[in-house]
Amino acid sequence: MQIKADVGKCQGYGNCVDLDPEHFDLDDDGLVVLLRTSVDEAELEKSGAAVRSCPVQAVWLADHDG
Amino acid sequence: MTADRIPGRVVVVGSSVGGIRTGQALRAAGHTGEVVLVGAEDVAPYDKPPLSKQVLVGDQSAGDIPLLGPGGWAGDGLTPVLGRAAARLDPVGKQVILSDGEPVAYDAVVLATGAHPRSIPAPEGSLVRTVRELRDSEAIRAQFSRGGPVVVVGSGFIGAEVASSARQLGLEVTIVEALPEPFARALGSEVAARIGRLHADAGVSVLGSAAVARVESLADGTGVVHLADGRRLPAATVVVGIGVVPATRWLEDSGLDLDRGVLTDEYCRASGAPDVYAVGDVARWFDVRSGEHRLVEHWTNAVEQANLVAHNLLHPDELRPHVKAPYFWSDQHGLKIQMVGRIHPDDRVSFLRCTTSAGEKDVALYSRDGGFSAAVVLGWPRAVVACRQAWERGEDLAQVTGRLSALATAATPVPVG
Ligand SMILES: Cc1cc2nc3c(=O)[nH]c(=O)nc-3n(C[C@H](O)[C@H](O)[C@H](O)COP(=O)(O)OP(=O)(O)OC[C@H]3O[C@@H](n4cnc5c(N)ncnc54)[C@H](O)[C@@H]3O)c2cc1C
Ligand code: SF4
């Protein structure tokens, strides 16, 4: 799976970073930065929880081409 | 074997963020049994934080704030039972009884009924409103479009956000707070003074020691808010934000332990009956860190507990306790206010001003005997991430200050207030 982000939607709530700091970070403007986009099977629970914890659906999981 | 202890059919009561995220997390974790969502409201599940912000000012509407994924109920693998409230829980027969008497059987049930807003005695009609559901927000928006003035009763976060939204629409707004110091109940005096200035600068009139005696409704649909000290405030809309009451009335004869919420252990398992869990604004869970039961009425808490309960339902031999840092955000007059941790009345408050590539940012740090209790961060989300991690690791004030200094090019203490 791939993580996708719409930085324009991000509100800097930081929930994604809190749950999955290996994939997500915030910059000084409080906008999400993807440290890595690929999610392997073992990471899916963490990254999935991170994505579901975004209050504004600014990050999501997609199939590799999705 | 654990396999036969994993529930087949999970019924979730409450179709807001706590309930929907529980269902989604069960699916994400590979649960194959049926997941039924019982919801009193007969509308597509929507998110609540925008109700006092974007929805009130018209930047978002119902379609913009869904809780389900793009594939809807089917895509998320959830079975909806909407438009009928749960009226009773029968933990012996393992069923939820709906308002029309229909039973819904469960192997495990998750209570996510949230809370109902408190209000004040009000005259008939639409003058006095609370904001909890989409229709409340839509009705207030319609009323705001006819003009002000607006009186907000209560200086909690929802009241403060409604005031901010009303100002954004150009309406005249007064916040009335019964306590002497507005905004102080949740934040303490020092930070409350800052928030007070934020509202004053945005043109909100904020009155402390202003208890409402009664609201009078006039023939033209507007009204007058009478304060206990005799002051009178004209109002086209009165919005009341004086807190919420956990929605447990339907559980009163269930045998569950209730005390201003559903009491649970640290794993969010309700005490008093097996296979019953509670999450979100209705759950008063046992906090291992403080040794007390806690109820946290914030969005992120509901989502964290939803993930936790999904895990605990499917892994009865590897139960996870709820130990995340309490966290919430509030958006007022363009400023993002984010709070981490738990404030004690006798905390010391210090302000740290940090220079970052995005400008100067202030963080209020609450501490007791060098221990870190809480932080309020004004407009600097990056610092919030650091504070959450520090809180969860039990770091002290010096360590938190160190983390923040490392994020900034310079960090200096500034006078309180
Ligand atoms: C206007 C507003 C703004 C907010 N802003 C923020 C914010 O900026 N940041 C933040 O952290 N938090 C915010 N919150 C708080 C956050 O939205 C709540 O903590 C969160 O909604 C709690 O979710 P929940 O699922 O536990 O309960 P709720 O969202 O209250 O949902 C409970 C659901 O259960 C249903 N229900 C109740 N009784 C029954 C029954 N007997 N049978 C069936 N269904 C039932 C209700 O209809 C409702 O859909 C805000 C809340 C409001 C109202
Ligand atoms: S959770 Fe969403 S809003 Fe918050 S930082 Fe991550 S992407 Fe941005």
Coordinates of C-alpha atoms and ligand atoms in Angstrom, one line a residue:
Chain A
M1 CA 0.0 0.0 0.0
Q2 CA 1.0 3.7 -0.5
I3 CA 0.2 6.6 1.8
K4 CA -1.2 9.6 0.0
A5 CA -1.6 13.1 1.5
D6 CA -3.4 16.2 0.5
V7 CA -1.3 18.8 2.3
G8 CA -3.9 21.5 1.4
K9 CA -6.4 19.8 3.7
C10 CA -4.0 19.2 6.6
Q11 CA -4.8 21.1 9.7
G12 CA -1.7 20.1 11.8
Y13 CA -3.7 18.1 14.3
G14 CA -0.7 15.7 14.4
N15 CA -2.6 12.5 15.1
C16 CA -1.0 10.7 12.2
V17 CA 2.5 11.6 13.5
D18 CA 1.6 10.5 17.0
L19 CA 0.5 7.0 15.9
D20 CA 3.0 6.4 13.1
P21 CA 6.2 8.6 13.3
E22 CA 8.0 6.4 10.9
H23 CA 5.8 7.6 8.0
F24 CA 4.5 11.0 9.1
D25 CA 6.1 14.2 10.4
L26 CA 5.0 17.9 10.6
D27 CA 6.9 20.9 9.3
D28 CA 7.2 24.2 11.1
D29 CA 4.0 25.5 9.4
G30 CA 2.2 22.5 11.0
L31 CA 1.7 20.7 7.7
V32 CA 2.1 16.9 7.2
V33 CA 5.3 15.6 5.6
L34 CA 5.5 12.0 4.4
L35 CA 8.8 10.5 5.4
R36 CA 8.1 7.4 3.5
T37 CA 5.1 6.5 1.4
S38 CA 5.3 2.7 1.1
V39 CA 3.6 0.6 3.7
D40 CA 4.3 -3.1 4.0
E41 CA 2.1 -5.7 5.5
A42 CA 3.7 -5.5 9.0
E43 CA 3.2 -1.7 9.1
L44 CA -0.4 -1.8 8.0
E45 CA -2.0 -1.7 11.4
K46 CA -0.1 1.3 12.6
S47 CA -0.4 3.2 9.3
G48 CA -4.1 2.3 9.0
A49 CA -4.7 3.6 12.5
A50 CA -2.8 6.8 11.7
V51 CA -4.8 7.4 8.6
R52 CA -8.1 6.8 10.5
S53 CA -7.0 9.2 13.2
C54 CA -6.8 12.2 10.8
P55 CA -9.8 14.4 11.6
V56 CA -9.9 15.9 8.2
Q57 CA -9.0 12.9 5.9
A58 CA -5.9 14.6 4.6
V59 CA -4.0 11.3 4.5
W60 CA -5.2 8.0 3.2
L61 CA -4.0 4.6 2.0
A62 CA -4.2 3.6 -1.6
D63 CA -3.1 0.6 -3.7
H64 CA 0.2 1.3 -5.4
D65 CA -1.4 2.7 -8.5
G66 CA -4.4 4.2 -6.7
Chain B
M1 CA -8.0 -21.4 22.8
T2 CA -8.6 -17.7 22.1
A3 CA -10.6 -18.4 18.8
D4 CA -13.8 -19.2 20.6
R5 CA -13.4 -16.1 22.8
I6 CA -13.3 -13.8 19.8
P7 CA -16.8 -12.5 19.3
G8 CA -18.6 -13.2 16.0
R9 CA -21.2 -10.5 16.0
V10 CA -20.2 -7.1 17.3
V11 CA -23.0 -4.5 17.9
V12 CA -21.8 -0.9 18.2
V13 CA -24.3 1.6 19.7
G14 CA -23.7 5.2 18.5
S15 CA -22.8 6.0 15.0
S16 CA -20.5 9.0 15.5
V17 CA -16.7 9.0 15.6
G18 CA -16.2 6.6 18.5
G19 CA -18.7 4.0 17.0
I20 CA -17.7 4.3 13.3
R21 CA -14.0 4.2 14.0
T22 CA -14.5 1.1 16.2
G23 CA -16.3 -0.7 13.3
Q24 CA -13.6 0.4 10.8
A25 CA -10.8 -0.6 13.1
L26 CA -12.4 -4.1 13.6
R27 CA -12.4 -4.5 9.8
A28 CA -8.9 -3.2 9.4
A29 CA -7.7 -5.7 12.0
G30 CA -9.3 -8.5 10.0
H31 CA -12.5 -9.2 11.9
T32 CA -14.8 -11.3 9.7
G33 CA -18.0 -11.4 11.8
E34 CA -20.9 -9.0 11.3
V35 CA -20.5 -5.5 12.7
V36 CA -23.8 -3.7 13.3
L37 CA -23.9 0.0 13.9
V38 CA -27.0 1.2 15.8
G39 CA -27.5 5.0 15.6
A40 CA -30.3 7.2 16.8
E41 CA -29.8 9.8 14.1
D42 CA -31.1 8.8 10.6
V43 CA -28.3 10.6 8.7
A44 CA -25.0 9.5 7.2
P45 CA -22.4 9.6 10.0
Y46 CA -20.7 13.0 10.1
D47 CA -17.9 14.5 12.1
K48 CA -18.6 16.9 15.0
P49 CA -15.6 19.3 15.4
P50 CA -16.6 21.3 12.2
L51 CA -20.1 21.9 13.6
S52 CA -18.9 24.9 15.7
K53 CA -16.3 26.0 13.0
Q54 CA -16.5 25.4 9.3
V55 CA -20.1 24.3 9.1
L56 CA -21.2 27.4 11.1
V57 CA -19.5 29.8 8.8
G58 CA -20.6 27.9 5.7
D59 CA -17.1 26.6 4.5
Q60 CA -18.3 23.0 4.8
S61 CA -21.6 21.3 4.8
A62 CA -22.9 17.8 5.6
G63 CA -21.3 16.2 2.5
D64 CA -17.8 17.5 3.4
I65 CA -17.6 15.9 6.9
P66 CA -18.2 12.1 6.4
L67 CA -17.0 9.5 8.9
L68 CA -17.4 6.6 6.5
G69 CA -14.9 5.9 3.7
P70 CA -15.7 6.6 0.1
G71 CA -17.5 3.3 -0.3
G72 CA -20.0 4.1 2.4
W73 CA -21.4 1.5 4.7
A74 CA -20.8 -1.4 2.3
G75 CA -17.3 -0.3 1.6
D76 CA -16.5 -0.2 5.3
G77 CA -18.2 -3.6 5.8
L78 CA -20.6 -2.2 8.4
T79 CA -24.4 -2.9 8.8
P80 CA -26.3 0.2 9.7
V81 CA -29.4 0.2 11.9
L82 CA -30.3 3.9 11.9
G83 CA -33.2 6.1 13.1
R84 CA -34.0 4.1 16.2
A85 CA -32.2 4.7 19.5
A86 CA -31.1 1.9 21.7
A87 CA -33.6 1.9 24.6
R88 CA -32.2 -0.9 26.8
L89 CA -29.2 -3.2 27.2
D90 CA -29.9 -6.8 28.3
P91 CA -26.4 -8.2 29.2
V92 CA -27.9 -11.5 30.3
G93 CA -29.8 -12.2 27.1
K94 CA -26.9 -10.4 25.2
Q95 CA -29.1 -8.1 23.3
V96 CA -29.7 -4.4 22.7
I97 CA -33.4 -3.5 22.6
L98 CA -34.3 -0.7 20.2
S99 CA -36.8 2.1 20.9
D100 CA -39.6 0.1 19.0
G101 CA -38.9 -3.0 21.0
E102 CA -36.8 -4.9 18.3
P103 CA -33.9 -6.8 19.9
V104 CA -30.5 -6.8 18.3
A105 CA -28.4 -9.8 19.5
Y106 CA -24.7 -9.5 20.1
D107 CA -21.6 -11.5 21.1
A108 CA -19.9 -8.3 22.1
V109 CA -21.3 -4.8 22.3
V110 CA -19.5 -1.4 22.2
L111 CA -21.2 1.5 23.8
A112 CA -20.4 4.8 22.0
T113 CA -23.4 6.9 22.7
G114 CA -21.4 10.0 23.5
A115 CA -23.0 12.8 25.4
H116 CA -25.9 15.2 25.3
P117 CA -25.5 19.0 25.8
R118 CA -26.6 20.7 29.0
S119 CA -28.8 23.7 28.5
I120 CA -30.5 26.5 30.5
P121 CA -34.2 27.0 31.0
A122 CA -35.4 28.6 27.8
P123 CA -38.6 30.0 26.4
E124 CA -40.3 28.0 23.6
G125 CA -39.0 28.6 20.1
S126 CA -35.6 28.6 18.4
L127 CA -34.0 31.5 20.2
V128 CA -31.9 29.4 22.5
R129 CA -29.7 26.6 21.0
T130 CA -27.1 24.1 21.8
V131 CA -24.7 22.6 19.3
R132 CA -24.1 18.9 19.2
E133 CA -25.7 17.5 16.1
L134 CA -25.5 18.5 12.5
R135 CA -29.1 19.8 12.5
D136 CA -28.2 22.1 15.5
S137 CA -25.3 23.6 13.5
E138 CA -27.4 24.0 10.4
A139 CA -30.2 25.7 12.3
I140 CA -27.8 28.1 14.0
R141 CA -26.2 28.9 10.7
A142 CA -29.6 29.8 9.2
Q143 CA -30.3 32.0 12.2
F144 CA -26.9 33.7 12.0
S145 CA -27.6 34.5 8.4
R146 CA -30.5 36.7 9.6
G147 CA -28.1 38.8 11.7
G148 CA -27.0 39.4 15.3
P149 CA -26.5 40.1 18.1
V150 CA -25.4 36.7 19.4
V151 CA -25.0 35.8 23.0
V152 CA -22.9 32.8 23.9
V153 CA -23.5 31.3 27.3
G154 CA -20.3 29.6 28.6
S155 CA -16.7 30.2 27.8
G156 CA -15.7 26.6 27.2
F157 CA -14.2 25.5 23.9
I158 CA -17.5 25.1 22.0
G159 CA -18.7 28.5 23.2
A160 CA -15.4 30.2 22.3
E161 CA -15.5 28.6 18.8
V162 CA -19.1 29.6 18.2
A163 CA -18.2 33.2 19.2
S164 CA -15.2 33.0 16.8
S165 CA -17.4 31.8 13.9
A166 CA -20.1 34.4 14.6
R167 CA -17.4 37.2 14.4
Q168 CA -16.1 35.7 11.2
L169 CA -19.6 36.3 9.8
G170 CA -19.5 39.9 11.1
L171 CA -22.0 39.4 13.9
E172 CA -21.9 41.3 17.2
V173 CA -21.0 38.7 19.9
T174 CA -21.0 38.6 23.7
I175 CA -19.7 35.7 25.7
V176 CA -21.2 35.5 29.2
E177 CA -19.4 33.3 31.8
A178 CA -20.8 32.7 35.3
L179 CA -17.3 32.3 36.8
P180 CA -15.2 35.4 37.4
E181 CA -12.4 34.4 35.0
P182 CA -13.6 33.4 31.5
F183 CA -11.8 30.5 29.7
A184 CA -10.0 29.7 33.0
R185 CA -11.8 26.5 34.0
A186 CA -10.0 24.3 31.5
L187 CA -6.9 26.3 30.9
G188 CA -6.0 28.1 34.2
S189 CA -5.7 31.9 34.7
E190 CA -2.5 32.6 32.8
V191 CA -3.5 31.0 29.5
A192 CA -7.1 32.2 29.9
A193 CA -5.8 35.8 30.0
R194 CA -4.2 35.2 26.6
I195 CA -7.3 33.7 25.1
G196 CA -9.3 36.6 26.6
R197 CA -7.1 39.0 24.7
L198 CA -7.5 37.0 21.5
H199 CA -11.3 37.3 21.7
A200 CA -11.2 41.0 22.7
D201 CA -8.9 41.8 19.8
A202 CA -11.3 40.0 17.5
G203 CA -14.1 42.2 18.8
V204 CA -15.9 39.7 21.0
S205 CA -17.2 41.2 24.2
V206 CA -16.4 38.8 27.1
L207 CA -18.2 39.2 30.4
G208 CA -17.1 37.3 33.6
S209 CA -19.2 36.8 36.7
A210 CA -22.1 37.0 34.4
A211 CA -24.7 34.4 35.4
V212 CA -27.8 34.1 33.3
A213 CA -31.0 34.7 35.3
R214 CA -33.4 34.1 32.5
V215 CA -33.9 34.4 28.8
E216 CA -36.9 36.4 27.6
S217 CA -38.3 35.9 24.2
L218 CA -39.8 38.8 22.3
A219 CA -42.7 38.8 19.8
D220 CA -40.3 39.4 16.8
G221 CA -38.4 36.1 17.5
T222 CA -35.4 37.9 19.1
G223 CA -34.9 38.0 22.9
V224 CA -33.2 39.4 25.9
V225 CA -30.7 37.6 28.1
H226 CA -31.2 38.9 31.7
L227 CA -28.1 38.5 33.9
A228 CA -28.3 37.9 37.6
D229 CA -26.8 41.4 38.3
G230 CA -29.6 43.1 36.3
R231 CA -27.7 43.6 33.0
R232 CA -29.7 42.9 29.9
L233 CA -28.3 41.7 26.6
P234 CA -30.4 41.8 23.4
A235 CA -30.0 38.6 21.3
A236 CA -31.1 37.3 18.0
T237 CA -29.6 33.9 18.9
V238 CA -28.4 32.5 22.2
V239 CA -26.0 29.6 22.0
V240 CA -25.4 27.6 25.2
G241 CA -22.1 25.8 25.7
I242 CA -22.1 24.8 29.3
G243 CA -20.9 21.2 29.0
V244 CA -22.4 17.8 28.3
V245 CA -23.9 14.9 30.2
P246 CA -22.8 11.3 29.1
A247 CA -25.7 9.5 27.4
T248 CA -26.2 6.7 29.8
R249 CA -29.9 7.0 30.7
W250 CA -30.8 4.1 28.5
L251 CA -28.4 1.9 30.5
E252 CA -29.8 2.6 33.9
D253 CA -31.4 -0.8 34.4
S254 CA -28.7 -2.7 32.6
G255 CA -26.7 -3.6 35.7
L256 CA -23.6 -1.8 34.4
D257 CA -21.6 0.4 36.8
L258 CA -22.5 3.9 35.9
D259 CA -21.0 7.1 37.5
R260 CA -21.3 10.1 35.2
G261 CA -20.5 7.8 32.3
V262 CA -20.0 4.0 31.9
L263 CA -17.3 2.9 34.2
T264 CA -14.6 0.7 32.5
D265 CA -11.3 -0.8 33.3
E266 CA -8.1 0.3 31.6
Y267 CA -8.9 -1.9 28.6
C268 CA -12.3 -0.1 28.1
R269 CA -14.2 -3.1 29.3
A270 CA -17.4 -2.0 31.2
S271 CA -17.6 -3.2 34.7
G272 CA -20.8 -5.0 35.7
A273 CA -21.3 -7.2 32.7
P274 CA -19.2 -9.3 30.4
D275 CA -18.5 -8.5 26.7
V276 CA -19.5 -4.9 27.1
Y277 CA -17.0 -2.2 26.1
A278 CA -17.3 1.6 26.1
V279 CA -15.5 4.3 24.1
G280 CA -15.4 8.1 23.7
D281 CA -17.5 10.7 25.5
V282 CA -19.6 8.1 27.3
A283 CA -16.7 6.1 28.8
R284 CA -15.2 6.8 32.2
W285 CA -12.2 4.5 32.0
F286 CA -9.6 3.6 34.6
D287 CA -6.5 5.6 34.1
V288 CA -3.5 3.5 35.3
R289 CA -1.3 6.5 35.5
S290 CA -3.3 8.5 38.0
G291 CA -5.1 5.5 39.6
E292 CA -8.5 7.2 38.9
H293 CA -11.3 6.9 36.5
R294 CA -11.3 9.6 33.8
L295 CA -13.6 10.8 31.1
V296 CA -12.1 12.7 28.2
E297 CA -14.5 14.5 25.9
H298 CA -12.2 14.9 22.9
W299 CA -12.2 13.6 19.4
T300 CA -8.8 11.9 19.5
N301 CA -9.6 10.1 22.7
A302 CA -12.6 8.5 21.0
V303 CA -10.5 7.4 18.1
E304 CA -7.8 6.0 20.3
Q305 CA -10.3 4.1 22.3
A306 CA -12.0 2.8 19.2
N307 CA -8.6 1.3 18.0
L308 CA -8.0 -0.1 21.4
V309 CA -11.3 -1.8 21.8
A310 CA -11.1 -3.3 18.3
H311 CA -7.7 -4.7 19.2
N312 CA -8.9 -6.0 22.6
L313 CA -11.9 -7.6 21.2
L314 CA -9.8 -9.6 18.7
H315 CA -6.8 -10.3 21.0
P316 CA -8.3 -11.2 24.4
D317 CA -4.9 -12.6 25.5
E318 CA -2.9 -9.4 24.6
L319 CA -5.1 -6.7 26.1
R320 CA -3.8 -3.1 25.6
P321 CA -4.5 -0.5 28.2
H322 CA -5.6 3.1 27.3
V323 CA -2.5 5.2 28.2
K324 CA -2.4 7.9 25.5
A325 CA -1.8 11.6 26.4
P326 CA -5.1 13.5 26.6
Y327 CA -5.1 15.8 23.6
F328 CA -7.4 18.2 21.9
W329 CA -7.3 21.2 19.5
S330 CA -9.6 24.2 19.2
D331 CA -9.6 26.8 16.4
Q332 CA -10.5 30.3 17.5
H333 CA -10.1 33.5 15.5
G334 CA -7.6 31.9 13.2
L335 CA -5.4 30.6 16.0
K336 CA -4.9 26.9 16.6
I337 CA -5.0 26.1 20.3
Q338 CA -3.7 22.6 21.1
M339 CA -3.5 21.1 24.6
V340 CA -1.7 18.0 25.7
G341 CA -1.9 16.4 29.2
R342 CA -3.9 17.2 32.2
I343 CA -3.9 20.4 34.2
H344 CA -3.9 20.3 38.0
P345 CA -5.2 23.4 39.9
D346 CA -1.9 23.9 41.7
D347 CA 0.3 23.6 38.6
R348 CA 2.9 26.3 37.9
V349 CA 2.6 27.9 34.5
S350 CA 5.6 29.1 32.4
F351 CA 5.6 30.4 28.9
L352 CA 8.4 29.5 26.4
R353 CA 8.7 31.6 23.2
C354 CA 10.3 29.7 20.4
T355 CA 11.7 31.1 17.2
T356 CA 10.9 28.8 14.2
S357 CA 11.1 29.1 10.5
A358 CA 7.4 29.9 10.6
G359 CA 7.8 32.8 13.1
E360 CA 7.7 33.1 16.9
K361 CA 5.5 30.6 18.7
D362 CA 4.4 30.4 22.3
V363 CA 4.0 27.3 24.4
A364 CA 2.5 27.4 28.0
L365 CA 4.0 24.6 30.1
Y366 CA 2.2 23.4 33.3
S367 CA 4.3 21.7 35.9
R368 CA 4.3 20.5 39.5
D369 CA 7.6 19.9 41.4
G370 CA 9.4 19.8 38.1
G371 CA 7.0 17.1 36.7
F372 CA 5.4 17.9 33.4
S373 CA 1.5 18.0 33.6
A374 CA 0.4 19.7 30.5
A375 CA 1.1 22.0 27.6
V376 CA -1.0 24.5 25.7
V377 CA 0.6 25.3 22.3
L378 CA -0.5 28.3 20.3
G379 CA -0.2 27.9 16.6
W380 CA 2.8 25.5 16.5
P381 CA 1.6 21.9 15.8
R382 CA 5.1 20.5 15.6
A383 CA 5.5 21.2 19.3
V384 CA 2.4 19.3 20.1
V385 CA 3.8 16.1 18.7
A386 CA 6.8 16.5 20.9
C387 CA 4.7 17.3 24.0
R388 CA 2.5 14.2 23.4
Q389 CA 5.5 11.9 23.2
A390 CA 7.1 13.5 26.3
W391 CA 3.9 13.2 28.3
E392 CA 3.4 9.5 27.4
R393 CA 7.0 8.8 28.4
G394 CA 6.6 10.6 31.7
E395 CA 9.3 13.1 31.0
D396 CA 9.8 16.1 33.3
L397 CA 9.6 19.8 32.6
A398 CA 13.4 20.1 31.8
Q399 CA 13.1 17.3 29.2
V400 CA 10.1 18.9 27.6
T401 CA 11.8 22.3 27.4
G402 CA 14.8 20.5 25.9
R403 CA 12.6 18.9 23.2
L404 CA 11.0 22.2 22.3
S405 CA 14.3 24.0 22.3
A406 CA 15.7 21.4 19.9
L407 CA 12.7 22.1 17.5
A408 CA 13.4 25.9 17.5
T409 CA 16.3 28.1 16.5
A410 CA 15.9 29.9 19.9
A411 CA 13.7 29.4 22.9
T412 CA 13.4 31.9 25.7
P413 CA 11.1 32.1 28.7
V414 CA 8.6 35.0 28.6
P415 CA 6.6 36.6 31.4
V416 CA 3.4 34.8 32.2
G417 CA 0.1 36.3 31.1
Ligands
LIG1 C1 -19.6 21.4 18.1 C2 -18.5 20.5 18.6 C3 -17.1 20.8 18.4 C4 -16.1 20.0 18.8 N1 -14.8 20.4 18.6 C5 -13.8 19.6 19.0 C6 -12.4 19.9 18.7 O1 -12.1 21.0 18.1 N2 -11.5 19.1 19.2 C7 -11.7 18.0 19.9 O2 -10.8 17.3 20.3 N3 -13.0 17.6 20.1 C8 -14.0 18.4 19.7 N4 -15.3 18.0 20.0 C9 -15.6 16.8 20.8 C10 -15.7 15.6 19.9 O3 -16.5 15.8 18.8 C11 -16.3 14.5 20.8 O4 -15.3 14.1 21.7 C12 -16.6 13.2 19.9 O5 -17.6 13.5 19.0 C13 -17.0 12.1 20.8 O6 -17.4 11.0 20.0 P1 -18.4 9.9 20.5 O7 -18.6 9.0 19.3 O8 -17.9 9.3 21.8 O9 -19.8 10.6 20.9 P2 -20.7 11.5 20.1 O10 -20.0 12.2 19.0 O11 -21.5 12.3 21.0 O12 -21.7 10.5 19.3 C14 -22.6 9.7 20.0 C15 -23.6 9.2 19.0 O13 -24.5 8.2 19.6 C16 -25.8 8.5 19.3 N5 -26.6 8.0 20.4 C17 -26.8 8.6 21.6 N6 -27.6 7.8 22.3 C18 -28.0 6.8 21.6 C19 -28.8 5.6 21.8 N7 -29.5 5.4 22.9 N8 -29.0 4.8 20.7 C20 -28.4 5.0 19.6 N9 -27.6 6.0 19.3 C21 -27.4 6.9 20.3 C22 -25.9 10.0 19.0 O14 -26.9 10.3 18.2 C23 -24.5 10.2 18.4 O15 -24.6 10.0 17.0 C24 -16.4 18.8 19.5 C25 -17.7 18.5 19.8 C26 -18.8 19.3 19.4 C27 -20.2 18.9 19.6
SF4_2 S1 -3.7 13.9 11.3 FE1 -4.4 14.9 9.4 S2 -4.6 17.0 9.9 FE2 -3.3 16.0 11.5 S3 -1.2 16.3 10.8 FE3 -1.9 14.4 10.1 S4 -2.6 14.8 8.1 FE4 -2.5 16.8 9.1

